[in-house]
Short mmCIF file of C-alpha atoms and ligand atoms in Angstrom, two decimals:
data_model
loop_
_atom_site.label_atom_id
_atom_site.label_comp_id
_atom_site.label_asym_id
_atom_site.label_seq_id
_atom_site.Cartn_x
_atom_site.Cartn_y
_atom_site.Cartn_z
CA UNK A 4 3.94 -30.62 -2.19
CA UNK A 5 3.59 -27.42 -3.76
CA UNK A 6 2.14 -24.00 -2.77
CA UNK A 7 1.27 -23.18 -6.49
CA UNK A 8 1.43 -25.96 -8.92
CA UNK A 9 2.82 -23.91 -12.17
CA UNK A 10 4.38 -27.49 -13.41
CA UNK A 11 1.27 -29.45 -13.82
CA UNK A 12 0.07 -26.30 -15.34
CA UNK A 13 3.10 -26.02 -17.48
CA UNK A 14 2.80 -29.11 -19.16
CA UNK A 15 -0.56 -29.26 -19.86
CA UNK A 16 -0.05 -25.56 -22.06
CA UNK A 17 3.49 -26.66 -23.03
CA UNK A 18 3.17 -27.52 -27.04
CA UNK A 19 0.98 -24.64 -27.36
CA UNK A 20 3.34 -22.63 -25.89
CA UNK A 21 6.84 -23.71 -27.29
CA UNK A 22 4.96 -22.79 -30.77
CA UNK A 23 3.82 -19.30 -29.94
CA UNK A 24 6.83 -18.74 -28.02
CA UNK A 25 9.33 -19.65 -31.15
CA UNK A 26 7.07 -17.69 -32.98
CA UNK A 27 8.07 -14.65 -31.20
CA UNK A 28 11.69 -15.47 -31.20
CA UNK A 29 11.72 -16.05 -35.26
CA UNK A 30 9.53 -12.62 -35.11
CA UNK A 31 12.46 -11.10 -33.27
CA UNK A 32 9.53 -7.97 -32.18
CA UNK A 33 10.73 -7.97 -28.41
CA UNK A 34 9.05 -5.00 -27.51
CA UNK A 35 5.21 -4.43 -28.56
CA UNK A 36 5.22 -6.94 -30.55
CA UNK A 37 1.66 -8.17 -32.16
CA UNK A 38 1.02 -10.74 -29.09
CA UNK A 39 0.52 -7.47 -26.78
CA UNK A 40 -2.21 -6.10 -28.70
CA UNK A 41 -3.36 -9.24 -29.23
CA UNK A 42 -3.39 -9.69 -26.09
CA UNK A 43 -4.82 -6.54 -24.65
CA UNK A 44 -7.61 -7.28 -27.29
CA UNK A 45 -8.60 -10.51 -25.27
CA UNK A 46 -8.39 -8.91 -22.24
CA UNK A 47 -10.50 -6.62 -22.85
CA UNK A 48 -12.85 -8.97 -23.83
CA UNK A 49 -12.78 -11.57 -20.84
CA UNK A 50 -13.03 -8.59 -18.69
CA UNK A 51 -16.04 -6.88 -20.56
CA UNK A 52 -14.64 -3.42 -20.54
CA UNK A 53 -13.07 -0.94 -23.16
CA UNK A 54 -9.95 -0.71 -22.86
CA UNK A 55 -7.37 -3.12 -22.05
CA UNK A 56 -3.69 -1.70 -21.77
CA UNK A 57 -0.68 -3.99 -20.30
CA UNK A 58 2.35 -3.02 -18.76
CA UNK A 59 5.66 -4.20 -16.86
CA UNK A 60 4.09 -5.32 -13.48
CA UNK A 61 1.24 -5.09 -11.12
CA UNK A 62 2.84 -2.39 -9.00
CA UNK A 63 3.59 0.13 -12.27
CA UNK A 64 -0.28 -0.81 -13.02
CA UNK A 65 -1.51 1.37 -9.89
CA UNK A 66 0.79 4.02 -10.36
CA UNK A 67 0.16 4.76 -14.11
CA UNK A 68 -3.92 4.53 -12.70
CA UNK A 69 -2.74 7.30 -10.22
CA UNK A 70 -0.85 9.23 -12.67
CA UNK A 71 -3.64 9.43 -15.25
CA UNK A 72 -5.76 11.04 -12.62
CA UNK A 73 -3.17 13.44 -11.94
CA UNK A 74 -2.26 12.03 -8.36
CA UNK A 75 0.73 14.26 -7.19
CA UNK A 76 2.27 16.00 -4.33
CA UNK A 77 -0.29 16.92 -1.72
CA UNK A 78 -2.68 14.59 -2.63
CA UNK A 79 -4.31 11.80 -0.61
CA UNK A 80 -5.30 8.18 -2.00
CA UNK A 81 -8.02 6.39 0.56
CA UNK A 82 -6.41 2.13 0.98
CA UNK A 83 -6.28 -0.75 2.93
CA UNK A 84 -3.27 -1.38 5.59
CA UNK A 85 -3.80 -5.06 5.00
CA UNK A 86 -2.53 -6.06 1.74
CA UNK A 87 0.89 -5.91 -0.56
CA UNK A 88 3.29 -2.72 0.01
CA UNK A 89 2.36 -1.87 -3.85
CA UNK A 90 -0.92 0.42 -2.74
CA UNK A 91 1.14 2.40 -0.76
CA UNK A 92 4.02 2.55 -2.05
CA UNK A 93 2.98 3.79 -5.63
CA UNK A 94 0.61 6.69 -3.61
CA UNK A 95 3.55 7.60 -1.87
CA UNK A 96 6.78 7.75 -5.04
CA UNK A 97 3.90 10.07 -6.58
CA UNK A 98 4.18 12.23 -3.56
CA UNK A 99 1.14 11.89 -2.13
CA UNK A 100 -0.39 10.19 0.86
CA UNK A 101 -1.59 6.97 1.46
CA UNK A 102 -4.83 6.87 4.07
CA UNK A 103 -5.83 4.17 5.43
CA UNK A 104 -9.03 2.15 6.37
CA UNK A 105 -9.58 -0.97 8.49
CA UNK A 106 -10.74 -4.44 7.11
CA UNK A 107 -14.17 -6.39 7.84
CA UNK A 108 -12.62 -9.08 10.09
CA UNK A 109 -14.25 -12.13 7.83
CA UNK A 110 -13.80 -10.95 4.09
CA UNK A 111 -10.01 -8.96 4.70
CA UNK A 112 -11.15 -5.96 2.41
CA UNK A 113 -11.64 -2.63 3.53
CA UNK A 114 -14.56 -1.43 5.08
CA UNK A 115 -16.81 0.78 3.04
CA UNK A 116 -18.55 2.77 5.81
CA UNK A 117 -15.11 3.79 7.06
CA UNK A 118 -14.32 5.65 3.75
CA UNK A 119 -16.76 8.65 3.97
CA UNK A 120 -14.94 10.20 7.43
CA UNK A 121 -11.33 10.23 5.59
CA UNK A 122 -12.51 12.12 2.69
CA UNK A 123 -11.08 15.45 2.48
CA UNK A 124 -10.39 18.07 0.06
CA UNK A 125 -7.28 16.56 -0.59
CA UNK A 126 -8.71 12.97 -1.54
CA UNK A 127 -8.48 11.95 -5.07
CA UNK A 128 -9.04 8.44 -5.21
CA UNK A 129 -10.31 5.50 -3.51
CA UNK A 130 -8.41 2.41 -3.80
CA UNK A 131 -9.59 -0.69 -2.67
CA UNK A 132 -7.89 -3.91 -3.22
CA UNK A 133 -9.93 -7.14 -4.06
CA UNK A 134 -7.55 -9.15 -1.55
CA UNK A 135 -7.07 -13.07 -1.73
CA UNK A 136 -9.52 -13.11 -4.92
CA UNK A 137 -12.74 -11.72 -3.94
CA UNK A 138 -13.87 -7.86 -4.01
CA UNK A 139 -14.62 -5.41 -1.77
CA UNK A 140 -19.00 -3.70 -1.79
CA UNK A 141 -18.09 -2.18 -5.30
CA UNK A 142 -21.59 -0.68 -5.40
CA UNK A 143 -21.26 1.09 -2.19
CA UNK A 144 -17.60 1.90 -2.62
CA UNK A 145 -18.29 3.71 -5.90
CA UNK A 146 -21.68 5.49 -4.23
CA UNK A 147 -19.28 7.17 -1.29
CA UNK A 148 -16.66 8.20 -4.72
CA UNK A 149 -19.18 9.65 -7.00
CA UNK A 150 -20.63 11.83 -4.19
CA UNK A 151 -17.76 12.86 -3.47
CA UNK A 152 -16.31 13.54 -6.91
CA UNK A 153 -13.38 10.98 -7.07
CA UNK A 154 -12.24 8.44 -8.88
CA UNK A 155 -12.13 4.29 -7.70
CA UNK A 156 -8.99 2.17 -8.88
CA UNK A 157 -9.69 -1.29 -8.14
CA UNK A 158 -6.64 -2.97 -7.10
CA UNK A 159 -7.43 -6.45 -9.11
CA UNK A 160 -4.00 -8.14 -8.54
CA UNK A 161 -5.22 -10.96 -6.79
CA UNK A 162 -8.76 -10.87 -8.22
CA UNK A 163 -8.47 -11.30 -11.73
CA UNK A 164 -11.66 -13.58 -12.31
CA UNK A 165 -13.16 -12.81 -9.60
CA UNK A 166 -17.27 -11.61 -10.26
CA UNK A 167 -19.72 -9.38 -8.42
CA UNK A 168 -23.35 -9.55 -9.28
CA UNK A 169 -22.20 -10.85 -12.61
CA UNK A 170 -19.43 -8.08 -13.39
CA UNK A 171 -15.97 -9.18 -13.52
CA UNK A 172 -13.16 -7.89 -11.26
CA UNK A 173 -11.83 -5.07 -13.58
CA UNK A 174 -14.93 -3.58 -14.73
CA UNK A 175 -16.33 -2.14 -12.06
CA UNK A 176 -14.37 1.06 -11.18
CA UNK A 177 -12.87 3.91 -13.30
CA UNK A 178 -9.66 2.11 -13.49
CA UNK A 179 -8.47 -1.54 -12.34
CA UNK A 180 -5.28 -2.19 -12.44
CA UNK A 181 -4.29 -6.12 -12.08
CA UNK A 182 -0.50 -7.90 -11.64
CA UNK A 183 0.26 -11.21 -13.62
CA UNK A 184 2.88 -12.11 -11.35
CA UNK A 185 3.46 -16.04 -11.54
CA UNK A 186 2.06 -16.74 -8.69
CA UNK A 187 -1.27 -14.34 -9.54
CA UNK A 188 -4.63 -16.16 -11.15
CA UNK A 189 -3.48 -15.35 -14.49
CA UNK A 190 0.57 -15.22 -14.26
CA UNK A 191 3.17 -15.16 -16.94
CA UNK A 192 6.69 -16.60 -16.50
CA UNK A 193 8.05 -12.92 -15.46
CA UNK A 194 6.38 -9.58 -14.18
CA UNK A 195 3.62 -8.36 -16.04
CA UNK A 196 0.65 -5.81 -15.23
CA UNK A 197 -2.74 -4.53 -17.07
CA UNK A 198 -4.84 -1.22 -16.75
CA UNK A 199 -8.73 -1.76 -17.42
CA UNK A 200 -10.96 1.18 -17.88
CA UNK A 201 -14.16 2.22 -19.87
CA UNK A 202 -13.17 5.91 -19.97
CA UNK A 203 -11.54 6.75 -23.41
CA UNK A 204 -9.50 9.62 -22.22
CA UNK A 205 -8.16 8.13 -19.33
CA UNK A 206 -7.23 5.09 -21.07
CA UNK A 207 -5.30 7.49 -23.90
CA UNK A 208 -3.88 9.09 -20.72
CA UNK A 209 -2.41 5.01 -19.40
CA UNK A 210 -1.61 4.53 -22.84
CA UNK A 211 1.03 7.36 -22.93
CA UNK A 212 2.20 7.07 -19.54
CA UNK A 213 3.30 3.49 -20.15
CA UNK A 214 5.82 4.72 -22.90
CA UNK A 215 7.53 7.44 -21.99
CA UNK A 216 4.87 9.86 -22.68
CA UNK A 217 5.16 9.06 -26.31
CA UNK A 218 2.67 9.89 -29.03
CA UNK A 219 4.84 9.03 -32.05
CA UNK A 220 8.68 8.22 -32.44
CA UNK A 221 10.56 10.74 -30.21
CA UNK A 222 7.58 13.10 -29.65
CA UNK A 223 6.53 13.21 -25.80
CA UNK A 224 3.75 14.80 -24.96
CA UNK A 225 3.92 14.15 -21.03
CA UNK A 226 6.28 12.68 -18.62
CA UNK A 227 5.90 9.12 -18.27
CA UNK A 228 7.41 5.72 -17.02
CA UNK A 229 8.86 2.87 -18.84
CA UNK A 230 6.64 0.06 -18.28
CA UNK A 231 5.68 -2.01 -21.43
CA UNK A 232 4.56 -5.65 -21.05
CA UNK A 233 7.20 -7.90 -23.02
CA UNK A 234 5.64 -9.65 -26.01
CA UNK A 235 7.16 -13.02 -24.99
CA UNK A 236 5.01 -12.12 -21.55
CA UNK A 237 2.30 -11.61 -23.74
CA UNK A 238 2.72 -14.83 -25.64
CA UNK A 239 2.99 -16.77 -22.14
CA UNK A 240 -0.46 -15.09 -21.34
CA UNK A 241 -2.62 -15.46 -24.68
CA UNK A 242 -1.84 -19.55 -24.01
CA UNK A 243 -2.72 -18.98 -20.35
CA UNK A 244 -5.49 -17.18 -20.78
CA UNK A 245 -7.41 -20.21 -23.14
CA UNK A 246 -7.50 -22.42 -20.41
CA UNK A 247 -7.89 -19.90 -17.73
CA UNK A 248 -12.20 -20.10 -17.39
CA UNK A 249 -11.86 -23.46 -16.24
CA UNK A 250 -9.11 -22.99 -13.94
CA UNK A 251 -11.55 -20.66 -12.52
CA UNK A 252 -13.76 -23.11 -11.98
CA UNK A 253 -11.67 -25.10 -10.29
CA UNK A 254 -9.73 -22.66 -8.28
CA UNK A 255 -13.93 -22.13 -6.86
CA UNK A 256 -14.64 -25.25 -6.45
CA UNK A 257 -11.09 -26.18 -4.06
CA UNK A 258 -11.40 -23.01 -2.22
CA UNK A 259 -15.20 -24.23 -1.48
CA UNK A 260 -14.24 -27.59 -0.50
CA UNK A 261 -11.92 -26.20 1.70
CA UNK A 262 -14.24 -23.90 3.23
CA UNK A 263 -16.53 -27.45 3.75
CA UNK A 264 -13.82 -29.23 5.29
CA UNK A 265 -12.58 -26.69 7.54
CA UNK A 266 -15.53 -25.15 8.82
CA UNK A 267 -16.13 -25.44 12.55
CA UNK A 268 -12.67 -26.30 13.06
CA UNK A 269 -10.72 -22.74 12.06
CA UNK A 270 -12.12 -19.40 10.59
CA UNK A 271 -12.57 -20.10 6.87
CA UNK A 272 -12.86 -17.17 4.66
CA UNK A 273 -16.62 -16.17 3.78
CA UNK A 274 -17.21 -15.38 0.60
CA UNK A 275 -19.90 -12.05 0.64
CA UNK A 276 -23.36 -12.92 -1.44
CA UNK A 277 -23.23 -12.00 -4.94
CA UNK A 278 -19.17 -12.38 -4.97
CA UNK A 279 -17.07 -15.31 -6.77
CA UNK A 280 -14.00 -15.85 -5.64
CA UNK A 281 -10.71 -17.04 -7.43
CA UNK A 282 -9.13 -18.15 -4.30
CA UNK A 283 -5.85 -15.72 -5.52
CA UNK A 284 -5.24 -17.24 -2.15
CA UNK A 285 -6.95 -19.72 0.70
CA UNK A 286 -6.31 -17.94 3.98
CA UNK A 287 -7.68 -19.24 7.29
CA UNK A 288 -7.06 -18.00 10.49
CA UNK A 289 -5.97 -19.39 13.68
CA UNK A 290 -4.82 -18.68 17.13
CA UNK A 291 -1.26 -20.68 17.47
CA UNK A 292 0.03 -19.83 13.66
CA UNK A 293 3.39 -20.59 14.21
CA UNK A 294 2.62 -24.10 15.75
CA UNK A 295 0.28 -24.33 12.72
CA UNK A 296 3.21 -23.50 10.28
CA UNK A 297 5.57 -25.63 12.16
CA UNK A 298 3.65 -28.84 12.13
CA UNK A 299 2.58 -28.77 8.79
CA UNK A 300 6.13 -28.04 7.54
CA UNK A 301 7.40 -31.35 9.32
CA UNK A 302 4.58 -33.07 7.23
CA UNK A 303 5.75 -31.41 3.72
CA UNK A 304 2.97 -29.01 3.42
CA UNK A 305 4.16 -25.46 2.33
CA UNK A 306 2.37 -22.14 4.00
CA UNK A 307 2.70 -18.43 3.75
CA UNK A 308 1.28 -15.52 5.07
CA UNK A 309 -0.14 -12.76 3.51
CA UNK A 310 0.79 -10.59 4.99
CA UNK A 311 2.49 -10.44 8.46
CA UNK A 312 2.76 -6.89 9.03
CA UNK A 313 0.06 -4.48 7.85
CA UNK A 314 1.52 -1.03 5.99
CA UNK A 315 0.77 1.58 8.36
CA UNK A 316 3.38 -0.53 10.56
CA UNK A 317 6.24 -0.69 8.26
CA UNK A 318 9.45 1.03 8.96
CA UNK A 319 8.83 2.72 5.33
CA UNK A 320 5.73 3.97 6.16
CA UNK A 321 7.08 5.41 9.72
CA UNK A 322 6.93 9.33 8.84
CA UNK A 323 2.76 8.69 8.75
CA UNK A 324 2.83 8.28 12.25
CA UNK A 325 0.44 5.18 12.56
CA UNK A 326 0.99 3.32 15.92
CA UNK A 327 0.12 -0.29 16.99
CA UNK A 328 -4.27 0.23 17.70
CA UNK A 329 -4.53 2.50 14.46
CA UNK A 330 -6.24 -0.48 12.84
CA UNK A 331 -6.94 -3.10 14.93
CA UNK A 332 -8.52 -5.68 12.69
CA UNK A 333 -5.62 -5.73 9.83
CA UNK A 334 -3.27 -5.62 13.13
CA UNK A 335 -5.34 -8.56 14.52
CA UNK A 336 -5.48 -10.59 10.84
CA UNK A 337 -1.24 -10.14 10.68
CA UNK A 338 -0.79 -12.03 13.29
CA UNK A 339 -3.61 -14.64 13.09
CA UNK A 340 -3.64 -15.58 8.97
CA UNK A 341 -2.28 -18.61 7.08
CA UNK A 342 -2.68 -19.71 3.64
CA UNK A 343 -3.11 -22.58 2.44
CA UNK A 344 -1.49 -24.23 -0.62
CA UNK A 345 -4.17 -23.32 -3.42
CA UNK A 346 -3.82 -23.79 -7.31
CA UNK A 347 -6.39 -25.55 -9.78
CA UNK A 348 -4.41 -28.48 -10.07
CA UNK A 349 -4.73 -29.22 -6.47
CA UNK A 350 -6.42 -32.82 -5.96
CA UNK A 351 -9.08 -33.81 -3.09
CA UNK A 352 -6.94 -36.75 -2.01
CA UNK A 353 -3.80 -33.81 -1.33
CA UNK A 354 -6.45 -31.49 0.32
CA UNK A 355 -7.54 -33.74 2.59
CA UNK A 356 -4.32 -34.24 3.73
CA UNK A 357 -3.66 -30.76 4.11
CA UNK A 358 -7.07 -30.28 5.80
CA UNK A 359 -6.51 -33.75 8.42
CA UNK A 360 -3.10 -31.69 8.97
CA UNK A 361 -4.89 -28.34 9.41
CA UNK A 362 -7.49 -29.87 11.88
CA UNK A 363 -4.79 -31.64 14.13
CA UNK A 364 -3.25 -28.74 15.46
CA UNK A 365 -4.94 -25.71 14.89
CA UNK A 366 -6.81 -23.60 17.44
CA UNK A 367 -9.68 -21.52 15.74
CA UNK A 368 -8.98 -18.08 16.46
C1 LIG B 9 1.05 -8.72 -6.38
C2 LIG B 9 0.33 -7.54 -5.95
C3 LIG B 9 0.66 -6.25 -6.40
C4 LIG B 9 1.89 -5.96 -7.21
O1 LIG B 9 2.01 -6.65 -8.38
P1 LIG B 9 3.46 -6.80 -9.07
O2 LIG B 9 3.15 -7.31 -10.41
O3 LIG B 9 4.24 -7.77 -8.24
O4 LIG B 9 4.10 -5.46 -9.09
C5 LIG B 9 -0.13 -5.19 -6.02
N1 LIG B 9 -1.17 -5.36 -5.20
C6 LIG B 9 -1.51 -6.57 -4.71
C7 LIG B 9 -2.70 -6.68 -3.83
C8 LIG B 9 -0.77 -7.69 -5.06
O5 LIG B 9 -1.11 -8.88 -4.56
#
């Protein structure tokens, strides 16, 4: 059994594919290439925002958002402990500081009426991350910012599809910045990342920063990174990205089912009202996880857990001087999460097998 089907996936794309992808290789335009602004033009599109703008990898994604807001030395970037190193991380090789707030204990995403108390004069942006496929309160998040005079960057890496109150993950922040990692809802068959925004200044700003600075051959007008999105990732993602609605669909309607299978029996994730969810990831939670892991492993069913130990608690993070109790909850969901294989290819006969499994062991946390 697999965690992510990408093979049954694979083949049903694969003629489509092997023509766009000789296309490119005839083409011999390796580096932007026609397929990324092709590309960035349907992204755009699916999203419902302005400007679509791709680059090398999810992680590059939130620090070109920081850099285009002039993020630096000094500064401080309000996040969630509970997710991927990439928040931090890219706050901190800026030189600023990462802040943290605790997670709601049911949805995993940061609490909005934590924010307010770690604003300071040295906040410049909020940024929330839309973790295992569903968003944070956008509406409140974005009420606390523009009071406050800063700027939101939606962390959309494992949201991408995702909707609240009919707005897709992407569009509802200054800047979202998403990952199409393989294993993310829309993945190519490498790293690749995308910048979303509305604002045409700050999306001229991304624009640069993703190549070198560069406003025409050999003239740079700013200090930037090298992060462009491959056009052969590009190709891999305009194929994707056709049958990518109704994977949607799916990935809903499994994560759902699971939800109605499980319920009662372990803490399911709950979905807030007005939110859909793409399921980046289907993460219950449970008291005895490693007895969990162990017996489904002897049964041939694959788990992971996202993510074991919260950032404020990582060595790398150690000069920030968080302790164990900082953040309870995000301490509390490290120890007690486990995903469940999830992927829109994932049949009901398989999931109830992985449910039955589930249900034999675990003890609901
Ligand atoms: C995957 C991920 C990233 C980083 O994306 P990469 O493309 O791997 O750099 C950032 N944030 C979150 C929440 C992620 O899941």
């Amino acid at each position: 059994m697999e965690f992510i089907d990408l093979k049954s996936q694979m083949k049903r794309i694969r003629s489509d594919l092997d023509r766009r992808l000789t296309g490119i290789l005839d083409s011999g335009q390796f580096i932007m290439g026609p397929e990324v602004g092709m590309l960035e033009g349907e992204l755009s599109k699916y999203v419902g925002v302005k400007h679509a703008i791709t680059c090398a990898n999810g992680t590059d994604a939130l620090q070109i958002a920081l850099m285009s807001l002039g993020v630096g030395p000094g500064d401080e970037v309000i996040t969630t402990p509970f997710t991927f190193i990439a928040n931090a991380e890219a706050i901190a090789l800026l030189g600023a500081k990462p802040v943290f707030v605790d997670i709601d204990p049911h949805t995993y995403n940061l609490v909005p009426e934590q924010i307010a108390s770690k604003i300071t004069s040295k906040t410049k942006a909020i940024m929330p991350v839309s973790l295992y496929g569903q968003m944070p309160d956008f509406e409140k998040i974005n009420q606390i910012a523009s009071q406050a005079g800063i700027a939101v960057i939606e962390d959309a890496a494992q949201s991408f599809g995702a909707e609240q109150n009919g707005k897709k993950s992407g569009a509802v922040s200054r800047i979202a910045a998403t990952s199409f990692f393989p294993s993310k809802p829309l993945g190519c068959y490498g790293d690749g990342g995308a910048l979303f925004t509305n604002d045409d200044n700050i999306a001229v700003q991304m624009r640069l920063i993703r190549s070198h600075g560069q406003k025409t051959r050999y003239n740079h007008v700013l200090v930037g990174v090298n992060s462009r999105l491959d056009t052969l990732q590009a190709g891999v993602l305009l194929e994707k990205l056709k049958i990518f609605p109704d994977e949607v669909q799916k990935r809903e309607q499994i994560g759902l089912r699971y939800n109605q299978l499980l319920e009662g029996s372990v803490q399911t994730p709950v979905i807030a009202s007005g939110n859909l969810s793409v399921f980046s990831q289907y993460t219950i939670r449970v008291k005895n996880r490693d007895q969990v892991v162990d017996a489904l492993k002897t049964k041939g069913i694959p788990t992971s857990v996202h993510y074991p130990q919260p950032v404020h608690l990582q060595a790398a993070f150690k000069h920030l001087n968080y302790s164990l109790g900082s953040f309870p909850q995000s301490e509390l969901a490290a120890q007690q999460v486990l995903s469940l294989p999830m992927h829109p290819y994932l049949e009901s006969q398989v999931q109830d097998e992985i449910v039955a499994a589930v249900k034999a062991v675990a003890i609901s946390s």
